[in-house]
mmCIF file of C-alpha atoms in Angstrom:
data_model
loop_
_atom_site.group_PDB
_atom_site.id
_atom_site.type_symbol
_atom_site.label_atom_id
_atom_site.label_comp_id
_atom_site.label_asym_id
_atom_site.label_seq_id
_atom_site.Cartn_x
_atom_site.Cartn_y
_atom_site.Cartn_z
ATOM 1 C CA MET M 158 -21.087 -121.588 -27.268
ATOM 2 C CA SER M 159 -23.291 -120.188 -29.982
ATOM 3 C CA ASP M 160 -22.104 -118.743 -33.271
ATOM 4 C CA THR M 161 -23.288 -115.320 -32.174
ATOM 5 C CA ASN M 162 -21.279 -115.436 -28.950
ATOM 6 C CA PHE M 163 -18.139 -116.476 -30.821
ATOM 7 C CA ARG M 164 -18.588 -113.672 -33.348
ATOM 8 C CA PHE M 165 -19.163 -111.211 -30.504
ATOM 9 C CA ILE M 166 -15.859 -112.259 -28.912
ATOM 10 C CA VAL M 167 -14.013 -111.884 -32.237
ATOM 11 C CA VAL M 168 -15.427 -108.391 -32.793
ATOM 12 C CA CYS M 169 -14.655 -107.356 -29.201
ATOM 13 C CA VAL M 170 -11.043 -108.509 -29.484
ATOM 14 C CA ALA M 171 -10.641 -106.594 -32.754
ATOM 15 C CA LEU M 172 -12.123 -103.460 -31.173
ATOM 16 C CA LEU M 173 -9.889 -103.802 -28.108
ATOM 17 C CA ALA M 174 -6.823 -103.963 -30.362
ATOM 18 C CA ILE M 175 -7.918 -100.921 -32.354
ATOM 19 C CA VAL M 176 -8.709 -98.868 -29.244
ATOM 20 C CA GLY M 177 -5.425 -99.927 -27.635
ATOM 21 C CA GLY M 178 -3.550 -98.787 -30.718
ATOM 22 C CA VAL M 179 -5.127 -95.351 -31.006
ATOM 23 C CA ILE M 180 -6.066 -94.318 -27.467
ATOM 24 C CA ASP M 181 -2.742 -92.571 -26.873
ATOM 25 C CA LEU M 182 -3.417 -90.511 -29.997
ATOM 26 C CA ILE M 183 -6.896 -89.591 -28.790
ATOM 27 C CA MET M 184 -5.914 -88.936 -25.176
ATOM 28 C CA PRO M 185 -2.230 -87.960 -25.257
ATOM 29 C CA SER M 186 -0.243 -88.053 -22.055
ATOM 30 C CA GLU M 187 2.778 -85.857 -21.327
ATOM 31 C CA VAL M 188 4.577 -88.801 -19.737
ATOM 32 C CA VAL M 189 4.072 -90.911 -22.882
ATOM 33 C CA LYS M 190 5.272 -88.017 -25.059
ATOM 34 C CA MET M 191 8.394 -87.590 -22.932
ATOM 35 C CA GLY M 192 9.063 -91.328 -22.924
ATOM 36 C CA THR M 193 8.586 -91.554 -26.689
ATOM 37 C CA SER M 194 10.925 -88.667 -27.410
ATOM 38 C CA TYR M 195 13.559 -90.174 -25.084
ATOM 39 C CA MET M 196 13.125 -93.547 -26.768
ATOM 40 C CA ASP M 197 13.613 -91.898 -30.173
ATOM 41 C CA THR M 198 16.986 -90.558 -29.034
ATOM 42 C CA LEU M 199 18.025 -94.084 -28.020
ATOM 43 C CA GLN M 200 16.585 -95.922 -31.050
ATOM 44 C CA PRO M 201 16.263 -93.614 -34.051
ATOM 45 C CA GLU M 202 16.277 -96.534 -36.530
ATOM 46 C CA LEU M 203 12.923 -95.659 -38.119
ATOM 47 C CA GLU M 204 14.001 -92.131 -39.055
ATOM 48 C CA GLY M 205 15.926 -93.185 -42.160
ATOM 49 C CA VAL M 206 13.483 -95.867 -43.320
ATOM 50 C CA PRO M 207 11.578 -94.860 -46.462
ATOM 51 C CA LEU M 208 7.797 -94.950 -46.282
ATOM 52 C CA TRP M 209 7.549 -97.577 -49.036
ATOM 53 C CA GLN M 210 9.641 -100.008 -46.961
ATOM 54 C CA LEU M 211 7.365 -99.574 -43.975
ATOM 55 C CA LEU M 212 4.346 -100.120 -46.206
ATOM 56 C CA LEU M 213 5.869 -103.381 -47.460
ATOM 57 C CA VAL M 214 5.509 -104.730 -43.926
ATOM 58 C CA VAL M 215 2.457 -102.904 -42.620
ATOM 59 C CA LEU M 216 0.135 -103.261 -45.610
ATOM 60 C CA PRO M 217 0.365 -107.057 -46.072
ATOM 61 C CA SER M 218 0.087 -107.687 -42.333
ATOM 62 C CA THR M 219 -2.987 -105.450 -42.145
ATOM 63 C CA ILE M 220 -4.596 -107.252 -45.079
ATOM 64 C CA VAL M 221 -3.859 -110.666 -43.545
ATOM 65 C CA THR M 222 -5.246 -109.533 -40.180
ATOM 66 C CA ILE M 223 -8.479 -108.243 -41.708
ATOM 67 C CA ALA M 224 -8.824 -111.381 -43.833
ATOM 68 C CA SER M 225 -8.304 -113.624 -40.795
ATOM 69 C CA PHE M 226 -11.001 -111.797 -38.826
ATOM 70 C CA ILE M 227 -13.405 -112.095 -41.766
ATOM 71 C CA GLY M 228 -12.562 -115.789 -42.040
ATOM 72 C CA LEU M 229 -13.213 -116.270 -38.331
ATOM 73 C CA LEU M 230 -16.553 -114.493 -38.538
ATOM 74 C CA LEU M 231 -17.561 -116.710 -41.475
ATOM 75 C CA PHE M 232 -16.191 -119.882 -39.809
ATOM 76 C CA LYS M 233 -13.771 -120.586 -42.648
ATOM 77 C CA ARG M 234 -10.894 -123.010 -42.088
ATOM 78 C CA TRP M 235 -8.484 -120.618 -43.834
ATOM 79 C CA GLY M 236 -9.540 -117.819 -41.444
ATOM 80 C CA ARG M 237 -8.630 -119.928 -38.440
ATOM 81 C CA THR M 238 -5.310 -120.870 -40.045
ATOM 82 C CA LEU M 239 -4.491 -117.266 -40.988
ATOM 83 C CA TYR M 240 -5.294 -116.130 -37.461
ATOM 84 C CA LEU M 241 -2.970 -118.763 -35.993
ATOM 85 C CA ILE M 242 -0.170 -117.884 -38.428
ATOM 86 C CA GLY M 243 -0.541 -114.178 -37.681
ATOM 87 C CA PHE M 244 -0.527 -114.870 -33.949
ATOM 88 C CA VAL M 245 2.645 -116.974 -34.151
ATOM 89 C CA LEU M 246 4.455 -114.604 -36.529
ATOM 90 C CA SER M 247 3.713 -111.614 -34.297
ATOM 91 C CA ILE M 248 5.792 -113.089 -31.454
ATOM 92 C CA PRO M 249 9.207 -112.465 -33.093
ATOM 93 C CA ILE M 250 8.077 -108.960 -34.035
ATOM 94 C CA TYR M 251 7.780 -108.127 -30.326
ATOM 95 C CA CYS M 252 11.329 -109.344 -29.772
ATOM 96 C CA TYR M 253 12.828 -107.154 -32.504
ATOM 97 C CA SER M 254 10.625 -104.073 -32.296
ATOM 98 C CA GLY M 255 12.540 -102.531 -29.415
ATOM 99 C CA VAL M 256 11.126 -100.246 -26.781
ATOM 100 C CA LEU M 257 7.513 -99.189 -27.044
ATOM 101 C CA VAL M 258 6.121 -96.443 -24.836
ATOM 102 C CA VAL M 259 2.375 -96.578 -24.251
ATOM 103 C CA GLY M 260 0.068 -95.176 -21.651
ATOM 104 C CA PRO M 261 -1.487 -97.356 -18.982
ATOM 105 C CA LEU M 262 -4.964 -97.301 -20.506
ATOM 106 C CA ALA M 263 -3.617 -98.282 -23.932
ATOM 107 C CA GLN M 264 -1.671 -101.111 -22.313
ATOM 108 C CA VAL M 265 -4.818 -102.410 -20.623
ATOM 109 C CA PHE M 266 -6.668 -102.518 -23.958
ATOM 110 C CA MET M 267 -3.731 -104.174 -25.734
ATOM 111 C CA ASP M 268 -3.340 -106.756 -22.951
ATOM 112 C CA PHE M 269 -7.024 -107.659 -23.066
ATOM 113 C CA SER M 270 -6.746 -107.933 -26.839
ATOM 114 C CA ALA M 271 -3.784 -110.298 -26.505
ATOM 115 C CA TYR M 272 -5.605 -112.427 -23.929
ATOM 116 C CA GLY M 273 -8.654 -112.427 -26.187
ATOM 117 C CA SER M 274 -6.547 -113.588 -29.131
ATOM 118 C CA GLY M 275 -5.398 -116.589 -27.143
ATOM 119 C CA PHE M 276 -8.976 -117.240 -26.077
ATOM 120 C CA ILE M 277 -10.143 -117.128 -29.710
ATOM 121 C CA LEU M 278 -7.432 -119.609 -30.718
ATOM 122 C CA ALA M 279 -8.432 -121.940 -27.896
ATOM 123 C CA LEU M 280 -12.053 -121.745 -29.011
ATOM 124 C CA CYS M 281 -11.137 -122.291 -32.663
ATOM 125 C CA TYR M 282 -9.151 -125.440 -32.001
ATOM 126 C CA PHE M 283 -10.246 -126.952 -28.662
ATOM 127 C CA SER M 284 -13.925 -126.184 -28.101
ATOM 128 C CA PRO M 285 -17.128 -127.551 -29.600
ATOM 129 C CA ILE M 286 -17.257 -124.526 -31.926
ATOM 130 C CA SER M 287 -14.120 -125.841 -33.637
ATOM 131 C CA VAL M 288 -16.271 -128.227 -35.683
ATOM 132 C CA ARG M 289 -17.823 -125.180 -37.388
ATOM 133 C CA PHE M 290 -14.490 -124.554 -39.097
ATOM 134 C CA SER M 291 -14.557 -127.937 -40.844
ATOM 135 C CA GLY M 292 -17.497 -126.897 -43.034
ATOM 136 C CA LYS M 293 -19.212 -130.256 -42.577
ATOM 137 C CA VAL M 294 -21.508 -129.473 -39.669
ATOM 138 C CA ASP M 295 -25.084 -128.230 -39.657
ATOM 139 C CA THR M 296 -25.259 -124.753 -38.095
ATOM 140 C CA ASP M 297 -28.027 -125.763 -35.659
ATOM 141 C CA SER M 298 -26.108 -128.700 -34.189
ATOM 142 C CA VAL M 299 -23.453 -126.594 -32.439
ATOM 143 C CA GLU M 300 -24.661 -124.808 -29.313
#
């Protein structure tokens, strides 16, 4: 796999995640709105949380995510490590986040993004392109 192909995959996975996160805002569905309002009656735990507490979680995770993607695009060892740490730490978040109501199209984008994240990790650690993250290899020798 060439460097360009790997970078293309990384950018596509990032775009899939972004589109999956905002598509319900762009194309709202009445079913999703009804499901979200019902879910809020069952789990209103975010209503009393101050904005600064949410930012304490969201801001660092966003910075780490952006940094890991930049590190992957530049073939930095720390980028690969950050991406792996972020991937592993996101698993418990799913367990404790509760119910999430999303539309079918958003779910498709988020699923492809999750599959792509696993694919990127496999490439970073178990494919010939993994040697690019050591920093000791000539760029023309990996194809």
